[in-house]
XYZ file of C-alpha atoms in Angstrom:
759
model
C 0.000 0.000 0.000
C 2.808 2.376 0.822
C 4.390 1.831 -2.604
C 1.053 2.518 -4.282
C 0.589 5.766 -2.348
C 4.111 6.852 -3.321
C 3.407 5.942 -6.938
C 0.156 7.943 -6.877
C 1.932 10.995 -5.447
C 4.733 10.762 -8.039
C 2.284 10.344 -10.924
C 0.192 13.343 -9.860
C 3.128 15.665 -9.160
C 5.065 14.731 -12.309
C 2.008 14.771 -14.586
C 0.619 18.086 -13.388
C 4.114 19.564 -13.462
C 4.486 18.518 -17.103
C 0.986 19.714 -17.918
C 1.825 23.112 -16.425
C 5.073 23.415 -18.422
C 3.280 22.490 -21.628
C 0.578 25.047 -20.849
C 3.299 27.684 -20.560
C 4.647 26.623 -23.967
C 1.171 26.791 -25.508
C 0.805 30.343 -24.199
C 4.238 31.328 -25.556
C 3.778 29.888 -29.070
C 0.061 30.528 -29.666
C -0.863 32.110 -33.028
C -0.516 35.899 -32.685
C -3.625 38.043 -32.769
C -2.651 40.995 -34.983
C -3.191 44.631 -34.165
C -4.629 44.895 -37.687
C -4.967 43.042 -40.983
C -3.888 45.467 -43.707
C -3.186 45.425 -47.426
C 0.127 46.369 -49.002
C -1.496 49.672 -49.961
C -2.372 50.416 -46.321
C -6.096 49.584 -46.320
C -7.296 48.134 -43.013
C -9.514 45.043 -43.307
C -9.803 44.064 -39.626
C -8.485 45.359 -36.326
C -7.631 43.384 -33.199
C -10.828 44.678 -31.654
C -12.791 43.319 -34.632
C -11.270 39.874 -34.122
C -11.760 39.787 -30.348
C -15.261 41.249 -30.417
C -16.054 39.010 -33.379
C -15.217 35.998 -31.238
C -17.655 37.279 -28.628
C -20.336 37.552 -31.310
C -19.691 33.945 -32.342
C -19.879 32.860 -28.695
C -23.141 34.749 -28.151
C -24.971 32.758 -30.855
C -23.838 29.469 -29.330
C -20.159 29.324 -30.294
C -19.072 25.678 -30.400
C -22.708 24.580 -30.491
C -23.020 26.147 -33.973
C -20.395 24.522 -36.134
C -16.833 24.414 -34.857
C -13.525 26.247 -34.768
C -10.308 24.219 -35.186
C -12.458 21.078 -35.030
C -14.065 21.681 -31.638
C -17.831 22.051 -31.584
C -21.013 20.893 -33.302
C -21.369 18.817 -36.461
C -24.312 20.186 -38.483
C -22.882 23.563 -39.500
C -19.352 23.643 -40.993
C -16.077 24.046 -39.228
C -15.791 27.767 -39.858
C -11.968 27.715 -39.981
C -11.906 25.014 -42.668
C -14.863 26.524 -44.509
C -13.331 30.015 -44.643
C -9.968 28.608 -45.716
C -11.466 26.658 -48.616
C -13.695 29.525 -49.727
C -10.809 31.990 -49.659
C -8.565 29.588 -51.569
C -11.104 28.870 -54.310
C -12.028 32.559 -54.607
C -8.384 33.445 -55.195
C -7.940 30.663 -57.750
C -11.058 31.704 -59.653
C -9.900 35.346 -59.573
C -6.554 34.444 -61.106
C -8.192 32.098 -63.619
C -10.542 34.896 -64.739
C -7.537 37.080 -65.528
C -6.343 34.333 -67.856
C -9.709 34.332 -69.636
C -11.103 31.149 -68.060
C -14.605 30.841 -66.669
C -13.224 29.279 -63.492
C -10.140 27.625 -62.056
C -11.491 24.171 -62.956
C -11.839 25.242 -66.597
C -8.061 25.778 -66.948
C -5.710 23.157 -68.396
C -4.017 20.907 -65.831
C -0.643 22.628 -66.305
C -2.054 26.070 -65.496
C -4.032 24.699 -62.549
C -0.815 23.299 -61.109
C 0.963 26.631 -61.504
C -1.843 28.604 -59.877
C -2.104 26.110 -57.030
C 1.608 26.527 -56.335
C 1.074 30.293 -56.324
C -1.858 29.857 -53.936
C 0.240 27.793 -51.541
C 2.912 30.473 -51.446
C 0.295 33.209 -51.009
C -1.484 31.604 -48.074
C 1.289 29.733 -46.295
C 3.818 32.571 -46.264
C 3.757 34.212 -42.841
C 3.355 37.965 -43.324
C 2.822 38.800 -39.649
C 5.184 41.589 -38.612
C 5.998 41.248 -34.881
C 7.271 44.845 -34.748
C 4.062 46.452 -36.008
C 1.757 43.607 -34.969
C 0.138 43.649 -38.423
C -0.701 40.935 -40.929
C -0.085 42.244 -44.449
C -1.990 40.750 -47.379
C -1.855 41.346 -51.103
C -4.613 43.256 -52.957
C -5.788 39.994 -54.556
C -6.061 38.272 -51.187
C -7.824 41.297 -49.748
C -10.404 41.063 -52.525
C -10.929 37.353 -51.778
C -11.277 38.101 -48.053
C -13.941 40.720 -48.760
C -15.927 38.314 -50.956
C -15.846 35.532 -48.363
C -16.737 37.993 -45.581
C -19.723 39.193 -47.624
C -20.936 35.593 -47.833
C -20.872 35.207 -44.032
C -22.478 38.606 -43.445
C -25.374 37.500 -45.645
C -25.489 33.986 -44.153
C -25.813 35.178 -40.552
C -28.404 37.797 -41.490
C -31.675 37.315 -43.333
C -30.519 37.520 -46.960
C -32.869 35.370 -49.119
C -29.895 34.215 -51.212
C -28.459 32.307 -48.251
C -31.687 30.947 -46.763
C -31.180 27.455 -48.197
C -27.731 27.302 -46.631
C -29.062 28.545 -43.280
C -31.544 25.683 -43.311
C -28.782 23.218 -44.147
C -26.664 24.542 -41.273
C -29.632 24.570 -38.834
C -29.246 28.334 -38.373
C -32.304 30.340 -37.413
C -33.306 33.242 -39.634
C -31.298 36.386 -38.910
C -29.342 34.865 -36.000
C -27.210 38.039 -35.709
C -29.444 41.062 -36.382
C -26.644 43.610 -35.905
C -24.727 44.077 -39.228
C -21.636 45.387 -37.427
C -21.546 42.288 -35.246
C -21.698 40.120 -38.371
C -18.813 42.048 -39.909
C -16.678 41.662 -36.784
C -17.348 37.927 -36.637
C -15.921 37.520 -40.122
C -12.687 38.964 -38.742
C -12.554 36.186 -36.175
C -13.293 33.520 -38.790
C -10.542 34.926 -41.031
C -8.008 34.852 -38.203
C -8.732 31.209 -37.314
C -8.333 30.248 -40.984
C -5.139 32.325 -41.237
C -3.624 30.417 -38.291
C -4.628 27.136 -39.956
C -2.963 28.003 -43.273
C 0.096 30.092 -42.324
C 3.451 28.535 -41.481
C 4.976 29.211 -38.082
C 8.022 31.516 -38.274
C 11.062 29.518 -39.370
C 9.038 26.337 -39.907
C 7.145 24.561 -42.672
C 4.012 23.664 -40.711
C 1.084 25.882 -39.804
C 0.150 27.106 -36.341
C -2.432 24.284 -36.229
C 0.057 21.575 -37.334
C -1.274 21.664 -40.924
C -4.845 21.030 -39.805
C -7.364 20.978 -41.501
C -6.746 18.647 -44.415
C -6.793 20.974 -47.429
C -5.166 19.631 -50.633
C -5.242 23.054 -52.351
C -2.437 24.383 -50.113
C -0.771 21.061 -49.215
C -2.174 20.952 -45.697
C -1.186 17.342 -45.041
C -0.183 15.456 -41.862
C 3.185 16.497 -40.449
C 6.074 14.121 -39.833
C 5.511 14.371 -36.078
C 1.867 13.487 -36.581
C 2.728 10.207 -38.313
C 5.705 9.241 -36.114
C 3.957 9.804 -32.780
C 0.846 7.988 -34.010
C 2.909 4.877 -34.715
C 4.740 5.226 -31.395
C 1.434 5.499 -29.525
C 0.203 2.211 -31.005
C 3.445 0.478 -29.996
C 3.141 1.867 -26.467
C -0.487 0.751 -26.304
C 0.437 -2.842 -27.176
C 3.313 -2.842 -24.682
C 1.151 -1.332 -21.951
C -1.610 -3.894 -22.440
C 0.957 -6.710 -22.304
C 2.441 -5.432 -19.035
C -0.965 -4.903 -17.450
C -2.155 -8.394 -18.421
C 1.056 -9.858 -16.980
C 0.494 -7.935 -13.747
C -3.112 -9.074 -13.558
C -2.254 -12.747 -14.120
C 0.558 -12.569 -11.568
C -1.836 -11.287 -8.893
C -4.863 -13.428 -9.754
C -6.004 -15.797 -7.023
C -3.524 -14.446 -4.479
C -6.377 -13.578 -2.133
C -8.902 -16.078 -0.882
C -12.499 -15.221 -1.778
C -14.418 -13.459 0.995
C -16.984 -15.278 3.096
C -20.371 -14.004 2.036
C -22.571 -12.769 4.899
C -25.674 -14.831 5.649
C -27.911 -11.748 5.432
C -27.833 -8.443 3.603
C -25.469 -6.118 5.546
C -27.357 -3.088 4.209
C -30.829 -4.380 5.044
C -30.945 -2.854 8.518
C -29.324 0.414 7.500
C -31.457 3.245 8.851
C -31.029 6.369 6.722
C -30.247 9.543 8.637
C -32.231 12.745 7.951
C -29.563 14.024 5.533
C -29.458 10.684 3.723
C -33.237 10.764 3.272
C -32.922 14.335 1.981
C -30.909 13.050 -0.999
C -34.097 11.501 -2.380
C -35.046 14.773 -4.071
C -31.687 14.712 -5.890
C -32.588 11.421 -7.555
C -35.995 12.757 -8.580
C -34.126 15.706 -10.106
C -31.787 13.295 -11.911
C -34.709 11.603 -13.646
C -36.329 14.939 -14.526
C -33.126 16.293 -16.081
C -32.507 12.989 -17.855
C -35.965 13.014 -19.450
C -35.487 16.641 -20.539
C -32.077 15.814 -22.011
C -33.489 12.907 -24.045
C -36.317 15.060 -25.407
C -33.927 17.826 -26.392
C -31.654 15.253 -28.030
C -34.503 14.144 -30.288
C -35.215 17.741 -31.334
C -31.517 18.444 -31.890
C -31.062 15.350 -34.052
C -34.119 16.243 -36.131
C -32.692 19.678 -36.891
C -30.064 17.779 -38.902
C -32.807 17.059 -41.456
C -35.201 20.017 -41.434
C -32.779 22.671 -40.170
C -35.266 25.227 -38.898
C -38.419 23.178 -38.363
C -39.594 20.277 -36.247
C -41.931 18.242 -38.448
C -43.077 21.429 -40.147
C -43.349 23.556 -37.000
C -40.976 26.590 -37.219
C -39.458 25.765 -33.838
C -36.188 27.611 -34.502
C -37.991 30.940 -34.112
C -38.240 30.326 -30.359
C -35.912 27.382 -29.746
C -33.070 27.317 -32.301
C -30.639 24.454 -32.761
C -27.924 26.273 -30.814
C -30.166 26.307 -27.732
C -31.411 22.717 -27.949
C -27.901 21.341 -28.468
C -26.551 23.482 -25.629
C -29.218 22.251 -23.249
C -28.826 18.660 -24.451
C -25.078 18.538 -23.747
C -25.248 20.624 -20.571
C -28.084 18.604 -19.030
C -26.088 15.417 -19.622
C -23.337 16.764 -17.385
C -25.843 18.147 -14.878
C -27.881 14.983 -14.315
C -24.876 12.662 -14.222
C -23.039 14.965 -11.806
C -26.185 15.281 -9.659
C -26.388 11.499 -9.314
C -22.742 11.299 -8.264
C -22.970 14.252 -5.867
C -26.056 12.759 -4.229
C -24.210 9.455 -3.844
C -21.440 11.246 -1.969
C -23.951 12.947 0.338
C -25.693 9.627 0.971
C -22.657 7.413 1.429
C -20.595 9.655 3.763
C -22.910 9.429 6.831
C -23.581 5.779 6.015
C -19.872 4.973 6.189
C -19.025 7.013 9.267
C -22.240 6.556 11.228
C -21.978 10.279 11.963
C -24.719 12.796 11.171
C -23.173 16.260 11.596
C -25.303 19.063 12.943
C -27.400 20.847 10.294
C -26.302 18.285 7.674
C -29.845 17.928 6.363
C -30.153 21.702 6.043
C -26.934 21.784 4.053
C -28.130 18.982 1.740
C -31.417 20.798 1.104
C -29.673 24.139 0.532
C -27.294 22.530 -1.953
C -30.214 21.018 -3.863
C -31.913 24.427 -4.081
C -28.663 25.986 -5.325
C -28.303 23.241 -7.933
C -31.811 23.839 -9.265
C -31.117 27.576 -9.400
C -27.928 27.055 -11.415
C -29.596 24.640 -13.849
C -32.675 26.777 -14.508
C -30.836 30.114 -14.397
C -28.029 29.045 -16.731
C -30.449 27.536 -19.249
C -32.543 30.693 -19.325
C -29.390 32.818 -19.680
C -28.173 30.688 -22.589
C -31.513 31.128 -24.336
C -31.343 34.912 -23.854
C -27.793 34.954 -25.218
C -28.535 32.956 -28.365
C -31.671 35.028 -28.999
C -29.392 38.111 -28.881
C -31.216 39.631 -25.923
C -27.999 40.347 -23.993
C -25.068 42.576 -24.912
C -21.745 40.907 -25.706
C -20.251 41.655 -22.286
C -23.398 40.729 -20.329
C -23.584 37.520 -22.356
C -20.217 36.413 -20.950
C -21.509 36.794 -17.402
C -25.119 35.655 -17.639
C -25.659 34.148 -21.103
C -23.821 31.694 -23.337
C -20.024 31.479 -23.143
C -19.926 29.429 -26.347
C -17.571 26.724 -25.054
C -18.989 23.205 -25.368
C -19.760 21.587 -21.977
C -18.825 24.869 -20.259
C -21.537 26.935 -21.921
C -23.042 28.558 -18.844
C -22.242 32.206 -18.120
C -19.520 33.113 -15.650
C -22.045 34.138 -12.954
C -23.615 30.667 -13.055
C -20.150 29.109 -13.066
C -19.356 30.924 -9.834
C -22.585 29.752 -8.220
C -21.861 26.175 -9.302
C -18.371 26.348 -7.815
C -19.796 27.663 -4.537
C -22.184 24.713 -4.571
C -19.293 22.300 -5.107
C -17.464 23.830 -2.166
C -20.575 23.294 -0.037
C -20.740 19.688 -1.263
C -17.073 19.178 -0.395
C -17.701 20.563 3.090
C -20.796 18.412 3.663
C -19.228 15.168 2.438
C -15.880 15.872 4.099
C -17.223 16.576 7.567
C -19.540 13.543 7.470
C -16.688 11.315 6.285
C -14.053 12.676 8.642
C -14.811 10.450 11.681
C -14.338 7.332 9.538
C -11.067 8.714 8.145
C -9.690 9.167 11.660
C -10.400 5.572 12.647
C -7.890 2.841 11.890
C -9.603 0.233 9.762
C -8.975 -2.095 6.848
C -10.869 0.185 4.479
C -9.059 3.356 5.478
C -7.064 3.556 2.191
C -10.316 3.348 0.219
C -11.797 6.079 2.362
C -8.703 8.199 1.752
C -9.072 7.763 -2.034
C -12.751 8.691 -1.733
C -11.949 11.795 0.300
C -9.133 12.943 -1.992
C -11.316 12.496 -5.071
C -14.009 14.554 -3.324
C -11.492 17.346 -2.755
C -10.349 17.156 -6.382
C -13.937 17.292 -7.683
C -14.599 20.373 -5.602
C -11.428 22.230 -6.535
C -10.737 21.294 -10.155
C -13.866 22.939 -11.482
C -12.004 26.175 -10.720
C -10.041 25.589 -13.949
C -13.107 27.027 -15.666
C -12.243 30.435 -14.184
C -8.812 30.558 -15.826
C -10.017 32.353 -18.949
C -11.701 35.669 -19.537
C -13.598 37.379 -22.339
C -10.484 37.960 -24.446
C -8.158 35.124 -23.382
C -6.440 33.555 -26.389
C -8.531 30.691 -27.752
C -5.571 28.267 -27.504
C -5.425 28.904 -23.749
C -9.201 28.723 -23.410
C -9.080 25.265 -24.985
C -6.214 24.269 -22.670
C -8.190 25.170 -19.539
C -11.550 24.006 -20.913
C -10.222 20.487 -21.245
C -9.038 20.613 -17.656
C -12.737 20.872 -16.803
C -14.130 18.455 -19.387
C -11.381 15.823 -19.274
C -9.822 16.070 -15.807
C -12.897 17.089 -13.816
C -15.618 15.054 -15.532
C -13.657 12.128 -16.974
C -10.886 12.065 -14.366
C -11.643 12.667 -10.740
C -15.321 11.793 -10.905
C -14.266 8.350 -12.133
C -11.807 7.956 -9.247
C -14.612 8.946 -6.865
C -16.987 6.398 -8.414
C -14.340 3.640 -8.283
C -13.866 4.198 -4.541
C -17.617 4.301 -3.843
C -18.279 1.068 -5.782
C -15.390 -0.669 -4.008
C -16.727 0.415 -0.609
C -20.213 -0.826 -1.462
C -18.901 -4.222 -2.573
C -16.753 -4.510 0.546
C -19.729 -3.848 2.786
C -21.835 -6.341 0.860
C -19.138 -8.908 1.508
C -18.459 -9.450 -2.194
C -14.839 -8.239 -2.044
C -12.240 -8.312 0.704
C -11.220 -4.898 2.050
C -7.518 -5.514 1.414
C -8.215 -6.590 -2.157
C -10.417 -3.565 -2.776
C -7.814 -1.211 -1.312
C -5.071 -2.466 -3.600
C -7.306 -2.648 -6.656
C -8.699 0.866 -6.186
C -5.311 2.447 -5.567
C -3.661 0.568 -8.417
C -6.496 1.502 -10.790
C -6.223 5.142 -9.737
C -2.462 5.175 -10.371
C -2.797 3.550 -13.803
C -5.758 5.697 -14.803
C -4.174 9.008 -13.801
C -0.832 8.009 -15.357
C -2.458 8.243 -18.761
C -5.421 10.421 -17.914
C -3.714 13.617 -16.744
C -1.334 14.127 -19.657
C -3.766 12.338 -21.967
C -5.777 15.568 -21.748
C -3.468 16.912 -24.440
C -4.936 14.691 -27.160
C -7.770 17.226 -27.336
C -5.269 19.977 -28.189
C -3.276 18.597 -31.127
C -4.532 21.251 -33.559
C -5.591 24.097 -31.243
C -2.689 26.390 -32.164
C -0.311 24.347 -30.008
C 3.336 23.279 -30.479
C 4.504 19.848 -31.675
C 5.277 18.771 -28.100
C 1.522 18.572 -27.486
C 1.195 15.975 -30.245
C 4.106 13.943 -28.869
C 3.011 13.892 -25.222
C -0.704 13.719 -25.974
C -0.334 10.774 -28.363
C 1.745 8.680 -25.963
C -0.225 9.287 -22.800
C -3.656 9.094 -24.418
C -2.614 5.613 -25.578
C -1.926 4.775 -21.924
C -5.481 5.891 -21.113
C -6.741 2.907 -23.088
C -4.446 0.378 -21.373
C -6.502 -0.198 -18.192
C -9.624 -0.609 -20.322
C -8.152 -3.835 -21.702
C -9.005 -5.563 -18.426
C -12.525 -4.222 -17.904
C -13.799 -7.544 -19.240
C -12.548 -9.224 -16.047
C -14.281 -6.566 -13.965
C -17.478 -6.973 -15.990
C -17.388 -10.754 -15.539
C -16.923 -10.482 -11.780
C -19.812 -8.039 -11.503
C -21.974 -10.202 -13.756
C -21.173 -13.252 -11.615
C -22.261 -11.381 -8.489
C -25.527 -10.373 -10.168
C -26.375 -14.050 -10.786
C -25.873 -15.197 -7.202
C -28.872 -16.346 -5.218
C -30.133 -15.260 -1.841
C -30.123 -11.693 -0.629
C -27.584 -10.619 -3.277
C -30.311 -11.034 -5.889
C -31.869 -7.844 -4.504
C -28.907 -5.936 -6.007
C -29.017 -7.644 -9.400
C -29.928 -4.624 -11.516
C -27.740 -2.037 -9.767
C -24.831 -4.455 -10.267
C -25.786 -5.055 -13.903
C -25.603 -1.314 -14.518
C -21.971 -1.577 -13.361
C -21.535 -4.426 -15.872
C -22.832 -2.056 -18.558
C -20.301 0.541 -17.399
C -17.498 -1.960 -17.989
C -18.855 -2.905 -21.414
C -19.192 0.666 -22.639
C -15.841 1.553 -21.074
C -14.256 -1.046 -23.304
C -16.289 -0.166 -26.414
C -17.019 3.548 -26.079
C -13.920 4.774 -24.279
C -11.559 2.016 -25.456
C -12.392 1.060 -29.053
C -14.153 4.233 -30.187
C -11.900 6.418 -28.031
C -8.687 5.078 -29.497
C -10.289 5.269 -32.948
C -10.003 9.057 -32.717
C -7.027 9.447 -30.339
C -3.914 8.926 -32.526
C -2.864 12.207 -34.170
C -2.989 10.775 -37.696
C -6.560 9.624 -37.100
C -7.752 12.796 -35.422
C -6.133 14.902 -38.147
C -8.761 13.694 -40.606
C -11.771 13.020 -38.362
C -11.695 15.732 -35.695
C -15.098 17.375 -35.665
C -16.856 14.582 -37.584
C -19.565 12.211 -36.383
C -16.837 9.778 -35.344
C -16.401 12.084 -32.358
C -20.129 11.811 -31.662
C -19.772 8.007 -31.641
C -17.196 8.238 -28.857
C -19.083 10.986 -27.007
C -22.422 9.163 -26.869
C -21.048 5.707 -26.063
C -18.592 6.971 -23.441
C -20.481 9.849 -21.819
C -23.748 8.004 -21.333
C -22.489 4.426 -21.638
C -19.860 4.910 -18.938
C -20.710 7.925 -16.821
C -24.467 7.849 -17.303
C -24.768 4.131 -16.545
C -22.477 4.632 -13.574
C -24.639 7.452 -12.224
C -27.765 5.308 -12.577
C -26.089 2.338 -10.876
C -24.962 4.470 -7.934
C -28.418 6.023 -7.692
C -30.049 2.584 -7.507
C -27.714 1.478 -4.723
C -28.731 4.494 -2.683
C -32.435 4.070 -3.466
C -32.280 0.414 -2.384
C -32.341 1.547 1.227
C -34.156 4.855 0.897
C -37.512 3.312 -0.009
C -39.607 0.329 1.003
C -38.195 -2.788 -0.561
C -41.668 -4.053 -1.302
C -42.048 -1.161 -3.744
C -38.904 -2.175 -5.662
C -39.793 -3.301 -9.201
C -37.131 -5.370 -10.968
C -39.315 -5.625 -14.060
C -39.177 -1.874 -14.675
C -35.411 -1.854 -14.091
C -34.939 -4.755 -16.483
C -36.855 -2.926 -19.197
C -34.966 0.324 -18.567
C -31.605 -1.448 -18.608
C -32.115 -3.220 -21.927
C -33.873 -0.271 -23.574
C -31.027 2.129 -22.809
C -28.254 -0.302 -23.719
C -29.991 -1.571 -26.841
C -31.056 1.903 -27.936
C -27.558 3.293 -27.457
C -26.069 0.462 -29.526
C -28.637 1.023 -32.294
C -28.023 4.782 -32.278
C -24.270 4.304 -32.628
C -24.150 1.383 -35.068
C -27.084 2.312 -37.320
C -26.515 6.070 -37.586
C -23.544 7.812 -36.002
C -20.812 5.333 -36.944
C -21.837 4.990 -40.632
C -22.155 8.783 -40.904
C -18.732 9.246 -39.323
C -17.166 6.620 -41.598
C -18.543 8.318 -44.712
C -17.316 11.696 -43.510
C -13.873 10.272 -42.721
C -13.564 8.915 -46.272
C -14.596 12.299 -47.679
C -12.130 14.129 -45.422
C -9.199 11.970 -46.501
C -10.194 12.207 -50.162
C -11.215 15.855 -50.524
C -10.489 17.659 -47.249
C -12.325 18.426 -44.033
C -14.288 21.293 -45.580
C -16.052 18.811 -47.890
C -16.815 16.290 -45.134
C -18.619 19.060 -43.217
C -20.181 20.821 -46.219
C -23.920 21.123 -46.872
C -23.367 19.373 -50.201
C -22.038 16.269 -48.461
C -24.143 16.310 -45.287
C -27.442 16.651 -47.135
C -27.021 13.960 -49.738
C -29.794 11.304 -49.608
C -27.651 8.603 -47.972
C -26.625 10.890 -45.106
C -30.263 11.873 -44.606
C -31.113 8.171 -44.458
C -28.611 7.655 -41.650
C -30.054 10.620 -39.764
C -33.500 9.027 -40.008
C -32.018 5.682 -38.926
C -31.338 7.314 -35.568
C -35.071 7.269 -34.930
C -35.399 3.530 -34.086
C -32.478 3.692 -31.666
C -33.678 6.954 -30.158
C -37.181 5.547 -29.634
C -35.893 2.374 -27.982
C -33.476 4.366 -25.845
C -36.117 6.866 -24.718
C -38.178 4.013 -23.246
C -35.388 3.558 -20.675
C -35.642 6.892 -18.838
C -39.456 6.683 -18.966
C -39.327 3.289 -17.235
C -36.822 4.690 -14.740
C -39.232 7.521 -14.007
C -42.069 5.019 -13.471
C -39.786 2.983 -11.228
C -38.972 6.031 -9.122
C -42.642 7.052 -8.959
C -43.532 3.573 -7.702
C -40.801 3.810 -5.072
C -42.050 7.203 -3.954
C -45.686 6.122 -3.781
C -44.745 2.904 -2.030
C -42.521 4.770 0.403
C -45.356 6.974 1.694
C -46.490 4.203 4.040
C -44.704 2.880 7.102
C -41.173 1.785 6.394
C -40.581 -0.185 9.559
C -41.818 -3.355 7.909
C -38.820 -3.328 5.628
C -36.238 -2.988 8.360
C -36.169 -5.764 10.883
C -33.788 -3.959 13.221
C -34.785 -0.519 14.515
C -31.239 0.123 15.643
C -29.047 2.577 13.787
C -26.979 0.618 11.257
C -24.121 2.122 9.289
C -21.484 1.249 6.749
C -18.480 1.536 9.046
C -15.032 1.255 7.591
C -14.789 -2.253 9.067
């Protein structure tokens, strides 16, 4: 145990130290934001204020929920960086071809096309940023192309009839940016992101975004580092899996199986007032889950009709940017609520200590959570509907960053709530931490993960209104990857281990070692694996090297989840009192399955740099997101919720039939959604990206061809099957609530206070 604690400390200190140094390098080498973009004749096209305020305009309409920038964001509208780059390139080529008397660039002979393409490459890839004046200087021809492309976007984001068909294809509401000056400034931001993606770094032959996106017209192709580190990551993955399997086999059967208790150790557990108060959290979980599923259906349908929902002009009051924002944000909210409630429930159960005013604190935290959810959603709607100014939008509206969309004011309230949660869980858990027991290491892991969950959300405060987008992405992934995917998973691992120990299914010593070892292995890859999200976000080559290697290590522990799934499945099939926990345990089996498939197979599908170079921002990302976010974290939240509910309500009201239906509906529906729609769509887009470039894979021409529409419609069967699951869960919870209104003493043979002591 001591060696494992030392290893955990070394991994955390070394990994966060390296992550900090790399963050400093990202800040130092980020693409410069010019003081102005000027022509050789001195005409000013954009100023720095245009670019920075233009980014705020883009954020106010939904930002990464409406298309993407540098590959991060939604999938229906284009990636605006790639789209601008291709439009500017083709406009220049057609301009030069017209001077040679041709109708278009494509009408020229092959020899002339080759010459003009070489000229285009030199025009766009040559870095004309002057660090002394802070200006980007462009030629008159390029300035003319920039003005033409900007005019297209000004019309697109207004109400010009000429662009209405494209607005429908991109699921943009009519006149999403009523202010013409705001539209003009946003084109400055789009230009700058495309400039960084097409201009070589000083003294180098690769662009600021490591030659992303794939664009054959200017030879934007994978870099040498991209290919080399992709191969190295696969080699490391194979080696890591081999070592982990060897370690697992070497330790298998070293511990004798535990002696199963004759009766359910949790049967006589008498919930304290604060534990009973967590019941409203689980009702909230189901409510948010149902809302998220409904919004997901509307969001998916916008991919076909664009502005309507089966003929109803829904986008006039609830545009795609809002429904997708709420859909993704509610996923995080309901899953986090389930996990937070588990912490509030399990802490007094473990320690047997009900601190003074604990119930009041639990109720106050629930009220604060509801306020943040409702307030942030309303603020996001106001922002997208352009009812807030650009500066007020940052504080109360829509920040435009996927998964961290809520305004800064709501962020602050959420962080205060997390601090209250940390205080409530910590003080209830503290008596058990002070006692010497076999499970003390597990309790320590649980407590440390609680501290990390509370504190690491603060990474979302590390950017402001005008922080460079490369640094925003750096800190945003601290929240999305480290907070959601990292420390919440450590917390859940410790809670599950403690539950299994108290049920007598696992020995305390075995659980201690397994939990600590899993935490070490997971964080070894997970902390620095954060960088695989930042390969092409205006970052240096070191990000590709470190991110590729350590994101491969993230997959290594997933190679053994089959053993974990089998053990959990075996427990679920045992007779006697353990049968009462069959479905909560089976949800943990589902977690293991989707961990292997969603996080392992589909995660590694997009992790290597050479893979992500072509498919970042395509539906292949949605495959990983749906199967990992819900399949792993959602299933885990439901499983933890069911364990808590097992002793919060009368056992006579427990309905395994409803849980069985919910379990298979959600797992089957998720599989159908991924295999029948998202994966085929992503595969087609990947082929198009490799063949023609990312711009084409995200274009309206490609996305609205009949076959792609067919795949969108093929989501319906999976969505319908899946949606049955949360409805059955809601019925299950309603039955528990109605059944729990009577006397509960009949379900608890012992009136004495029972707890989940450390041992």
